[in-house]
PDB file of C-alpha atoms in Angstrom:
ATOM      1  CA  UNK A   1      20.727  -7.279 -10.253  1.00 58.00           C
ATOM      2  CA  UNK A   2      17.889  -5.895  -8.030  1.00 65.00           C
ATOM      3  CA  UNK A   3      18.279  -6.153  -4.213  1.00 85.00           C
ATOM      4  CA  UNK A   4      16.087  -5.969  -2.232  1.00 95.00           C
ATOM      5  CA  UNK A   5      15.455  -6.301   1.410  1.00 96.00           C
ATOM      6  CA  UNK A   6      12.659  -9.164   1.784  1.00 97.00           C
ATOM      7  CA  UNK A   7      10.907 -11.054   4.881  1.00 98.00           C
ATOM      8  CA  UNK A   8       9.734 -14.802   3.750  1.00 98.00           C
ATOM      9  CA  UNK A   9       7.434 -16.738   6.539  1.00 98.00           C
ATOM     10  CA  UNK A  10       5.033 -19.785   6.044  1.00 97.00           C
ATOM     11  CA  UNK A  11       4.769 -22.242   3.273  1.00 97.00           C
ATOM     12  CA  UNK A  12       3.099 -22.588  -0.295  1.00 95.00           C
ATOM     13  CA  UNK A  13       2.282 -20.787  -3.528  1.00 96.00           C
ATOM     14  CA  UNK A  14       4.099 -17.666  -2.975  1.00 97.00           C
ATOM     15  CA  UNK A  15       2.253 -14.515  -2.175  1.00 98.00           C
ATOM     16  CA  UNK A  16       4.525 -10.567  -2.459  1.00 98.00           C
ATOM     17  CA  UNK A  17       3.679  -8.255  -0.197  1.00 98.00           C
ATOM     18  CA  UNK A  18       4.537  -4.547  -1.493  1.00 98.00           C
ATOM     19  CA  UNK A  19       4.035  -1.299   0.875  1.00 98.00           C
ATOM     20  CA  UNK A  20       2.665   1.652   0.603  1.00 96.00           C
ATOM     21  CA  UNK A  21       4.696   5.131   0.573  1.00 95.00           C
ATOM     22  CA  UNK A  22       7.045   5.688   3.492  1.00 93.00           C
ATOM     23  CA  UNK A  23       6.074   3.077   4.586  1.00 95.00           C
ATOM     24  CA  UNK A  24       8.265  -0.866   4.937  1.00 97.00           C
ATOM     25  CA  UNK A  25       7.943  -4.797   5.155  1.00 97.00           C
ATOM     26  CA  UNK A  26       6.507  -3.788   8.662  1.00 97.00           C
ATOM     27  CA  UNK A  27       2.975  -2.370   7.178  1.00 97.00           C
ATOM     28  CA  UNK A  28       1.868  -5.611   7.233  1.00 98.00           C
ATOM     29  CA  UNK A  29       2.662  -6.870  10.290  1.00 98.00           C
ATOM     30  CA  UNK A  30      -1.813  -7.143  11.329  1.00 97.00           C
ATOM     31  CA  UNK A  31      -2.198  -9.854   8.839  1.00 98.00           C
ATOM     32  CA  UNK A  32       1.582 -11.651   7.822  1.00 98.00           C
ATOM     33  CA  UNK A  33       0.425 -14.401  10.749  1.00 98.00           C
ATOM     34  CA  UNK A  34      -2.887 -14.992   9.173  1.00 98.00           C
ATOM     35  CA  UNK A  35      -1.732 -15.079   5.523  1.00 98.00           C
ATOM     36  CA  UNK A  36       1.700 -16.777   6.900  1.00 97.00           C
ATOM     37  CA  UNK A  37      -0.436 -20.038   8.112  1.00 97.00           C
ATOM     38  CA  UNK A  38      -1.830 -20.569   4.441  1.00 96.00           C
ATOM     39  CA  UNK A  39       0.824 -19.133   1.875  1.00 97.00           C
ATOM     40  CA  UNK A  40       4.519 -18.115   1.677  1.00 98.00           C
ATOM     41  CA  UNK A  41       4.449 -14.298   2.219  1.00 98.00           C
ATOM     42  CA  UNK A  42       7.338 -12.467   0.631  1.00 98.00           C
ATOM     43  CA  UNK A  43       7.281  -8.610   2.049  1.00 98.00           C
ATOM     44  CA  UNK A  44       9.726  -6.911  -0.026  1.00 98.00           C
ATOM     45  CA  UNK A  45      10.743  -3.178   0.875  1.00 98.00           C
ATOM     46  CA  UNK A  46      10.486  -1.168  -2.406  1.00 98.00           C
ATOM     47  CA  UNK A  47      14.091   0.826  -3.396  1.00 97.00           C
ATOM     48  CA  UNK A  48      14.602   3.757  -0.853  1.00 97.00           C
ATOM     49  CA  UNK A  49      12.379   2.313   1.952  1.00 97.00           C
ATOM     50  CA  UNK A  50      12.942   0.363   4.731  1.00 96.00           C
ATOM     51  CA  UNK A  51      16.303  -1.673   4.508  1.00 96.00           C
ATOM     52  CA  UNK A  52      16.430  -1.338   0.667  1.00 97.00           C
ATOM     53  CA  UNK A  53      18.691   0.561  -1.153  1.00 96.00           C
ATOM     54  CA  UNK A  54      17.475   3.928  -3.481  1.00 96.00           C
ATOM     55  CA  UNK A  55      17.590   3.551  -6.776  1.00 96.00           C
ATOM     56  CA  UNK A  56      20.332   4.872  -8.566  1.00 93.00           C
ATOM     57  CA  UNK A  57      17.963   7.075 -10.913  1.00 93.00           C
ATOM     58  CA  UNK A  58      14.549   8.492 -10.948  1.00 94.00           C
ATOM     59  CA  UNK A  59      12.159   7.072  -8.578  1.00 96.00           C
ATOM     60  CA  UNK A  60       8.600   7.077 -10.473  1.00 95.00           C
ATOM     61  CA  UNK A  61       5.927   4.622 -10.294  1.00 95.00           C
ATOM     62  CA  UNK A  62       7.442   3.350 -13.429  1.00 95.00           C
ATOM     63  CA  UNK A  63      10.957   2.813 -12.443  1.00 97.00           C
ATOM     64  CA  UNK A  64       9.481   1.242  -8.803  1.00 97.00           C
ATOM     65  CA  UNK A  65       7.420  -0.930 -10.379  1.00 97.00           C
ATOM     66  CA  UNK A  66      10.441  -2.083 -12.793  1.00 97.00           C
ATOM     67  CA  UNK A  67      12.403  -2.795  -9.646  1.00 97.00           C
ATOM     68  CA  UNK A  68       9.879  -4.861  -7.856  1.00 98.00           C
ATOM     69  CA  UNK A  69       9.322  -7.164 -11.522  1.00 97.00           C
ATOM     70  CA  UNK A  70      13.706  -7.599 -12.126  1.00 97.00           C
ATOM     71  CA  UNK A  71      13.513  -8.494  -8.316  1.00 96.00           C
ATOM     72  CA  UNK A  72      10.681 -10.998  -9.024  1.00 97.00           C
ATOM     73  CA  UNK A  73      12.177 -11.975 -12.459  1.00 96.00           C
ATOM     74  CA  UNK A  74      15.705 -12.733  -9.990  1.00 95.00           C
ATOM     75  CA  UNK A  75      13.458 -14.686  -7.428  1.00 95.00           C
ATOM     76  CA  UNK A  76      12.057 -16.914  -9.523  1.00 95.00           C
ATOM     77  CA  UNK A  77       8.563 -15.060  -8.935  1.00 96.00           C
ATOM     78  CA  UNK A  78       7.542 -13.876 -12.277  1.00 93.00           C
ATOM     79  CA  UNK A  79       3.942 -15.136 -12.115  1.00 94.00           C
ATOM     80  CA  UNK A  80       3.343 -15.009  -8.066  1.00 97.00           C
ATOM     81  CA  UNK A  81       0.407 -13.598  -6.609  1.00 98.00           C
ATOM     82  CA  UNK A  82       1.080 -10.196  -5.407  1.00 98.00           C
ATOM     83  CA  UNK A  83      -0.737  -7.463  -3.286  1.00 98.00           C
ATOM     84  CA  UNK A  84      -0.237  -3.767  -2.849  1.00 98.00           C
ATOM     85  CA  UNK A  85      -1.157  -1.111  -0.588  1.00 98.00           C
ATOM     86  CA  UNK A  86      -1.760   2.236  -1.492  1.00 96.00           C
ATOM     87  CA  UNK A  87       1.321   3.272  -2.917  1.00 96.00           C
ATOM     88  CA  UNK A  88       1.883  -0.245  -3.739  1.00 97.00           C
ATOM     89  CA  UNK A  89      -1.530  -0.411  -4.575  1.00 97.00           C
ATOM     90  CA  UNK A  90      -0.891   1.510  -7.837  1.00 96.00           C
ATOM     91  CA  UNK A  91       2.514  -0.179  -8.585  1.00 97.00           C
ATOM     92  CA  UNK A  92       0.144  -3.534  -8.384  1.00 97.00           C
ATOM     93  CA  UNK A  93      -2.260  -2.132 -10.762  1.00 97.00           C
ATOM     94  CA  UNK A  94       0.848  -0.859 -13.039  1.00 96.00           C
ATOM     95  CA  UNK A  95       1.965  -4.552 -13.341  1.00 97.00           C
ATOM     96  CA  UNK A  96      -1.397  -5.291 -14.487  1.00 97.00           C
ATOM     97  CA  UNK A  97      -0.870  -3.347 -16.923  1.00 96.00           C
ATOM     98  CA  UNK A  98       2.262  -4.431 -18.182  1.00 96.00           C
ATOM     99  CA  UNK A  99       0.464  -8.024 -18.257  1.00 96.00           C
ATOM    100  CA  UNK A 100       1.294  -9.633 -15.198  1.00 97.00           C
ATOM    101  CA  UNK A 101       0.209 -12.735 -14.929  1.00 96.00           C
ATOM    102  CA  UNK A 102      -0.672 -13.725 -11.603  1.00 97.00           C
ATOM    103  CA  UNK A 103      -3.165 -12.862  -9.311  1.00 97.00           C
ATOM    104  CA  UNK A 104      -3.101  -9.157  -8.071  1.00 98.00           C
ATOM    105  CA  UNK A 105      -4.575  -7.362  -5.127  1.00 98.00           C
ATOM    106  CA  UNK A 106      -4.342  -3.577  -4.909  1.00 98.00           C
ATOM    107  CA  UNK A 107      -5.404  -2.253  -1.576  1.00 98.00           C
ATOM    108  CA  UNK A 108      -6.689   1.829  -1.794  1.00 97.00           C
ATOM    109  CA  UNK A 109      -4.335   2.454  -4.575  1.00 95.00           C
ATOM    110  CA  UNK A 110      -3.885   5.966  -5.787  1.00 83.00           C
ATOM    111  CA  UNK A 111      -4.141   7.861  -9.503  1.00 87.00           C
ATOM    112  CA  UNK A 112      -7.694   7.567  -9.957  1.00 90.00           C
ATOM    113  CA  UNK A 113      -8.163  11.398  -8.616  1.00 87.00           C
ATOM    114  CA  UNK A 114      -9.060  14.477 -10.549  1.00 87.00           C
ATOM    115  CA  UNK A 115      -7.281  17.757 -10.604  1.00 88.00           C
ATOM    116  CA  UNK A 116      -8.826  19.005  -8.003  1.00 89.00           C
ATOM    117  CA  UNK A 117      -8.367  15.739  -5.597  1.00 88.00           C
ATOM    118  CA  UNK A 118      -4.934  15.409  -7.154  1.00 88.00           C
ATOM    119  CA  UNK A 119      -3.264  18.856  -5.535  1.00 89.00           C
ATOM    120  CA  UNK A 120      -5.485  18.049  -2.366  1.00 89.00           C
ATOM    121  CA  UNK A 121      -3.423  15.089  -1.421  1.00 89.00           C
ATOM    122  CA  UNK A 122      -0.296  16.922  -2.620  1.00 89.00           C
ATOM    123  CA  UNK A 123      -1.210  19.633  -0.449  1.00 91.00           C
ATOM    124  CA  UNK A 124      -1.933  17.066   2.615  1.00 90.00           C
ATOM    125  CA  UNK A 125       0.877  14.527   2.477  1.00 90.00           C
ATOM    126  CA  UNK A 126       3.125  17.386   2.100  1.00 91.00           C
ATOM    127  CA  UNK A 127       2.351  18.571   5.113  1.00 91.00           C
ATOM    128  CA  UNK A 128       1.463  14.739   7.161  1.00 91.00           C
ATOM    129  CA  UNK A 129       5.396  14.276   6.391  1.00 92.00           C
ATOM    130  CA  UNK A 130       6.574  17.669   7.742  1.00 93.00           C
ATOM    131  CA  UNK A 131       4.926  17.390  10.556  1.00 93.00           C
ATOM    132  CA  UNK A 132       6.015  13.770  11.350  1.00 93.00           C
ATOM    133  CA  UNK A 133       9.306  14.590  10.560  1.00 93.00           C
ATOM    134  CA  UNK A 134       8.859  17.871  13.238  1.00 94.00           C
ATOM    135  CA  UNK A 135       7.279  15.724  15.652  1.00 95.00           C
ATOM    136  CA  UNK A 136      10.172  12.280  16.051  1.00 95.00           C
ATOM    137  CA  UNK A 137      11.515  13.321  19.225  1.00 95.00           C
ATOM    138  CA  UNK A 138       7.657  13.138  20.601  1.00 96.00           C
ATOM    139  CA  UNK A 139       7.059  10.013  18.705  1.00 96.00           C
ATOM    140  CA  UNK A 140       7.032   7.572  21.999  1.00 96.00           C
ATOM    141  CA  UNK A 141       4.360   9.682  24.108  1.00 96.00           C
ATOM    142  CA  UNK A 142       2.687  10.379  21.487  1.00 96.00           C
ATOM    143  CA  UNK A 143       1.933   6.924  19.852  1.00 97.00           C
ATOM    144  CA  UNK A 144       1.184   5.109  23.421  1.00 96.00           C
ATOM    145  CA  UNK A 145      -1.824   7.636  23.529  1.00 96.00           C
ATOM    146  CA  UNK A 146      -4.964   7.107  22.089  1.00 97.00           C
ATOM    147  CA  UNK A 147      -5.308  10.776  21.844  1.00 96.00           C
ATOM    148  CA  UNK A 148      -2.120  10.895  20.080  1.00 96.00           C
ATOM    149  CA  UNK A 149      -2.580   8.416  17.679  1.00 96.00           C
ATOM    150  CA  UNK A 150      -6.005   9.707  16.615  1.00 95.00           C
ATOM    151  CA  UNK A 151      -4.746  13.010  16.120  1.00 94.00           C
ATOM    152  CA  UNK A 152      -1.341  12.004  13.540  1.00 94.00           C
ATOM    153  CA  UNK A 153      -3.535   9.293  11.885  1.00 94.00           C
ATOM    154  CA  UNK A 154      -6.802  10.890  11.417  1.00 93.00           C
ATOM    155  CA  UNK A 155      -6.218  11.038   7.624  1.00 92.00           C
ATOM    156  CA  UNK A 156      -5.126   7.389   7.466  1.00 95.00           C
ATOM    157  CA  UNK A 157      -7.452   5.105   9.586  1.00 97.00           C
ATOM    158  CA  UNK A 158     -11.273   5.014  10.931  1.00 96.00           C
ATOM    159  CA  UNK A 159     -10.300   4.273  14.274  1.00 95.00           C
ATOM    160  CA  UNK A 160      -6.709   5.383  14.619  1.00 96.00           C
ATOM    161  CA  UNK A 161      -7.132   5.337  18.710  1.00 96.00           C
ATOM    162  CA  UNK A 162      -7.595   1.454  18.372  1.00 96.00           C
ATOM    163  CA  UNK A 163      -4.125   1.033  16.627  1.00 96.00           C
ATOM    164  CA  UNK A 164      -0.986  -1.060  18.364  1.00 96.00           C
ATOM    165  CA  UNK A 165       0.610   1.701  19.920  1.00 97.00           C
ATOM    166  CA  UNK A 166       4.005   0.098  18.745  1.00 96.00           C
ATOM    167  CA  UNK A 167       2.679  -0.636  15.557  1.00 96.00           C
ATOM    168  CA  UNK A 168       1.941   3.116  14.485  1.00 96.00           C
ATOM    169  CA  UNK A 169       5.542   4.010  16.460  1.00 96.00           C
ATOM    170  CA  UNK A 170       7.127   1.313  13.422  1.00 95.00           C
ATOM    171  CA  UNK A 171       5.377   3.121  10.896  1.00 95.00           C
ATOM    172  CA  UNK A 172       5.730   6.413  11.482  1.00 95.00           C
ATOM    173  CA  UNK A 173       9.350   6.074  12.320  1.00 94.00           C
ATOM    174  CA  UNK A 174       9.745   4.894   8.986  1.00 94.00           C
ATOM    175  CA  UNK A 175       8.819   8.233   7.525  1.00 91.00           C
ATOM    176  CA  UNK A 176      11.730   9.773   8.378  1.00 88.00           C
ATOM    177  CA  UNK A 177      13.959   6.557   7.977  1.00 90.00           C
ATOM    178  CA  UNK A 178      12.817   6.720   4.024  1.00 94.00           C
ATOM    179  CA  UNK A 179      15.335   8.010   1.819  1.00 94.00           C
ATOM    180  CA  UNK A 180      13.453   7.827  -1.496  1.00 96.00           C
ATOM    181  CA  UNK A 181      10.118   9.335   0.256  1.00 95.00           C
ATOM    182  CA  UNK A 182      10.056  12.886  -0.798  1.00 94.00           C
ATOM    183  CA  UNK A 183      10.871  12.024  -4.556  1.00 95.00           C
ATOM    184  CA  UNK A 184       8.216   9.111  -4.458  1.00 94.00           C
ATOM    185  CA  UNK A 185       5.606  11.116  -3.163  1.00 93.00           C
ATOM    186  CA  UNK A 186       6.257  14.019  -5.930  1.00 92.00           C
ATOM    187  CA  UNK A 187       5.900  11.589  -8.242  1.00 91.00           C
ATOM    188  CA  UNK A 188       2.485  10.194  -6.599  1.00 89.00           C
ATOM    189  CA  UNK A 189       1.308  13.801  -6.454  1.00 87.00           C
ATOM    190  CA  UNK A 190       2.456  14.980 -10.064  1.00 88.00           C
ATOM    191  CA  UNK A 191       2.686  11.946 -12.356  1.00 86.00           C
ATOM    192  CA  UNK A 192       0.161  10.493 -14.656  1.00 88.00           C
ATOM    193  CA  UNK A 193      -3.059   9.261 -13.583  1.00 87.00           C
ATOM    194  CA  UNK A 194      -4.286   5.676 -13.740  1.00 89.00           C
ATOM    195  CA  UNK A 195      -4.508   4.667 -17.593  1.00 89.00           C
ATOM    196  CA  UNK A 196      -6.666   1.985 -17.179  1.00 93.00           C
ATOM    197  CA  UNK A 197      -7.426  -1.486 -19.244  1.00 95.00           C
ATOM    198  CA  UNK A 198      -9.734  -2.491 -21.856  1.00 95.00           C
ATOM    199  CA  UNK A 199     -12.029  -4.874 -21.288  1.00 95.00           C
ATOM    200  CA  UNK A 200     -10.698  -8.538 -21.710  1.00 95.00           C
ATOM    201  CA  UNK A 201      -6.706  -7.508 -21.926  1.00 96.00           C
ATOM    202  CA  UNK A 202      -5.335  -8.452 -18.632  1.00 96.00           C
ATOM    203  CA  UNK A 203      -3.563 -11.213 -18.093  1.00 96.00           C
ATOM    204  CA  UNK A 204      -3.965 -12.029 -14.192  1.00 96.00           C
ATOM    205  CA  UNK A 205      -6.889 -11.087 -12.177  1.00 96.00           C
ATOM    206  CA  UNK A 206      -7.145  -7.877 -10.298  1.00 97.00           C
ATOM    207  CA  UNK A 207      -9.137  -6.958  -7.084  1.00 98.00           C
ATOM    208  CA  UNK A 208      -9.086  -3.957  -5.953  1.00 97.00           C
ATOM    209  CA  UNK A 209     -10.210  -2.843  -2.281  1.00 97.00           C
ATOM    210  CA  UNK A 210     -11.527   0.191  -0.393  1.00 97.00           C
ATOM    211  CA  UNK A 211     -12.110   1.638   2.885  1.00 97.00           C
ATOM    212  CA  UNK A 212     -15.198   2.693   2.750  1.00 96.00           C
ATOM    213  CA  UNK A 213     -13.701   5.556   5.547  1.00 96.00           C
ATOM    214  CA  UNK A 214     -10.292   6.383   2.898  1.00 95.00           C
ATOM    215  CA  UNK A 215      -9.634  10.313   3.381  1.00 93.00           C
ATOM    216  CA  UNK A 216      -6.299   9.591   1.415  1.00 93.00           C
ATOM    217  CA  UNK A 217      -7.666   7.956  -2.108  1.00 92.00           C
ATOM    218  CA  UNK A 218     -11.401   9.106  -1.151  1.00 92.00           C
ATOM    219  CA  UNK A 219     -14.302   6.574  -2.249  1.00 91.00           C
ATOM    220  CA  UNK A 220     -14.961   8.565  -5.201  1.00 90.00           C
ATOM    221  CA  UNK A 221     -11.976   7.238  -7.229  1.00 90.00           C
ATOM    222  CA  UNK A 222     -13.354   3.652  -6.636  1.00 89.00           C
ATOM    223  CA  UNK A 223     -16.062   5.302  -8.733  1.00 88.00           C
ATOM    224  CA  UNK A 224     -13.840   6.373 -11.087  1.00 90.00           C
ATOM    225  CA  UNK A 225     -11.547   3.345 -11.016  1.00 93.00           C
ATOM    226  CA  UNK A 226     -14.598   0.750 -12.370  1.00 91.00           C
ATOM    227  CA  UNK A 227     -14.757   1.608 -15.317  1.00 94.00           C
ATOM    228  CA  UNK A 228     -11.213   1.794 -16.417  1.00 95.00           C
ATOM    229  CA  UNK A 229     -10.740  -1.529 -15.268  1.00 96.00           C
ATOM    230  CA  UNK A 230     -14.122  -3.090 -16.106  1.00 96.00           C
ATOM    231  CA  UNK A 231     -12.490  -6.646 -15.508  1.00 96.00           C
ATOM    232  CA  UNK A 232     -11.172  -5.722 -12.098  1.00 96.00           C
ATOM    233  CA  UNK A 233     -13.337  -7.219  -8.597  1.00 96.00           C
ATOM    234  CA  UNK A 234     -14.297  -4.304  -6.520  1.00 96.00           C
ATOM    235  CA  UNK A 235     -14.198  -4.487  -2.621  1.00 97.00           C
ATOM    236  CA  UNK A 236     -15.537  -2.237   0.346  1.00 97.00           C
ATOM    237  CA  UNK A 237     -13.844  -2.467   3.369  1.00 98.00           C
ATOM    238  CA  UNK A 238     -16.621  -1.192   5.628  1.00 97.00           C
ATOM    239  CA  UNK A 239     -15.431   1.014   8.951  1.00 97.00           C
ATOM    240  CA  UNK A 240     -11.897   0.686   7.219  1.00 98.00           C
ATOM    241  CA  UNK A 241      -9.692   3.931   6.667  1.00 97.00           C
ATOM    242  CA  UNK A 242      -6.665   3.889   4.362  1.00 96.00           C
ATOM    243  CA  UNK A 243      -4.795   0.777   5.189  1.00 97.00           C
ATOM    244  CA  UNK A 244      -7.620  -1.841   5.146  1.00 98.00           C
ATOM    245  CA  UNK A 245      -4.366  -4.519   6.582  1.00 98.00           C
ATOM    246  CA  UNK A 246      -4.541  -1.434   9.881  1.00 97.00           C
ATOM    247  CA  UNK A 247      -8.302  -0.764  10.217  1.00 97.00           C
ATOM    248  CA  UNK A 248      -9.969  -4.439   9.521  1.00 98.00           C
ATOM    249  CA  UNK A 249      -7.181  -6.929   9.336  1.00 98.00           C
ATOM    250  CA  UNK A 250      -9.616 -10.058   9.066  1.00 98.00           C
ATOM    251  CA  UNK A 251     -11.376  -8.916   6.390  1.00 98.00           C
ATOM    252  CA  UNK A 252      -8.519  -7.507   4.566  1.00 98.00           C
ATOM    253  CA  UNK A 253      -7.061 -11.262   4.941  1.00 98.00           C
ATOM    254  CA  UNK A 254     -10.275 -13.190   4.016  1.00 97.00           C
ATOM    255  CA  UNK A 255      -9.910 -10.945   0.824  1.00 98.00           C
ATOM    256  CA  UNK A 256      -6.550 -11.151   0.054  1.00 98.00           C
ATOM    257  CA  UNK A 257      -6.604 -15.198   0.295  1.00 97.00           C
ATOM    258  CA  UNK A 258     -10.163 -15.772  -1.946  1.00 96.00           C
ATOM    259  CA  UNK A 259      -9.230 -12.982  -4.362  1.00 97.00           C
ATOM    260  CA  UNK A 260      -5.497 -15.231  -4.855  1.00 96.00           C
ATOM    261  CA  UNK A 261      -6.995 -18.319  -5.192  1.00 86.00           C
ATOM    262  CA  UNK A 262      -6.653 -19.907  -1.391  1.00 61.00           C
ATOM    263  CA  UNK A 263      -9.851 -18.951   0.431  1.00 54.00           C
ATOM    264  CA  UNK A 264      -9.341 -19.544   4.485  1.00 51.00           C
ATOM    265  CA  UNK A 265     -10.438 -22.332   5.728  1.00 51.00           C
TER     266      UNK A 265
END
């Protein structure tokens, strides 16, 4: 049996929320009140983040992404509507993959990088995590600063210096709370890239958005993400950095709710 820690608000069809590396159910705290007042949101912390325990084995993409479909599987959520961001991004795409069935959202996912782009955002996160992990104790002042958000978050967000201050406290607190980080984001930065999908052989529909502003998963993977999944619905996030659900929470719900079937009213 799976467990996982999970956060259900609102009523209806069932839509899974899935984070993005070191990162926890509280990612998507911009939009859950939005989405919350048209669907059930289940925000589920992936093994090894947040309150949910490691795995017992390897943690790859692969062996996340099995966790997250036994938990659904358990739930009674094998065909829900699901959305990812970045790191859950790709683990959305990998259930596309795999034939999932309902309707699937992947939000600056990773893997469609070449070499080249692939070693840069080794080289980057590894040193975005040291230095958050150096910097806890300063955490507090830092974060209630606009000058100190803009400088940790720079890489992450267009305007970083118009974030919640407690927000971007939650989130990069979480970083060092993250037990399964380190081996996640080795596998991120040294697995296999995206494979893609032929024409006509998913099962579900996939959208997948971009900030127009990502310095993480740069706009040139969208370009190279199109035509591996030719039946896949592109989206730009315009003035939008990494985290779309951060930068332009609005737009990233308007998309999240037509792309799933239940457009806002």
């Amino acid at each position: 049996m799976t467990s996982l820690n999970v956060e259900r608000t609102g009523a209806g069809k069932p839509l899974v929320l899935v984070h993005g590396l070191g990162s926890s159910i509280r990612n998507w705290d911009p939009v859950v009140p939005a989405l919350s007042a048209e669907r059930e949101v289940v925000a589920v912390d992936l093994p090894g983040f947040g309150a949910s325990a490691p795995l017992a084995g390897e943690v790859s993409i692969a062996t996340l992404t099995d966790a997250l479909q036994e938990f659904l599987n358990e739930e009674g959520l094998e065909g829900a509507d699901v959305v990812g961001s970045s790191m859950g991004g790709r683990i959305v795409v990998e259930m596309a993959c795999r034939g999932h069935t309902g309707a699937m959202v992947a939000l600056d996912p990773g893997g469609f990088w070449n070499d080249r782009q692939q070693a840069v955002f080794n080289a980057s996160t590894t040193a975005t995590v040291a230095l958050v992990r150096r910097l806890q104790q300063a955490m507090p002042f830092l974060t209630r600063h606009a000058a100190g958000r803009t400088a940790l978050l720079a890489q992450f967000s267009a305007k970083p210096w118009k974030l919640d201050p407690a927000q971007v406290l939650t989130e990069l607190r979480s970083i060092k709370a993250s037990p399964s980080l380190d081996e996640a984001r080795r596998a991120l930065a040294h697995g296999p890239k995206q494979p893609g999908a032929p024409r006509g052989s998913l099962k579900g529909r996939l959208a997948i958005g971009w900030g127009r502003q990502d310095r993480v998963t740069p706009p040139s993977e969208a370009a190279a993400a199109a035509p591996l999944y030719p039946d896949a619905t592109f989206h730009w996030f315009e003035n939008c950095g990494h985290f779309p659900q951060g930068d332009q929470p609005e737009a990233t719900v308007r998309f999240i709710l037509e792309q799933t079937g239940s457009p806002p009213a």
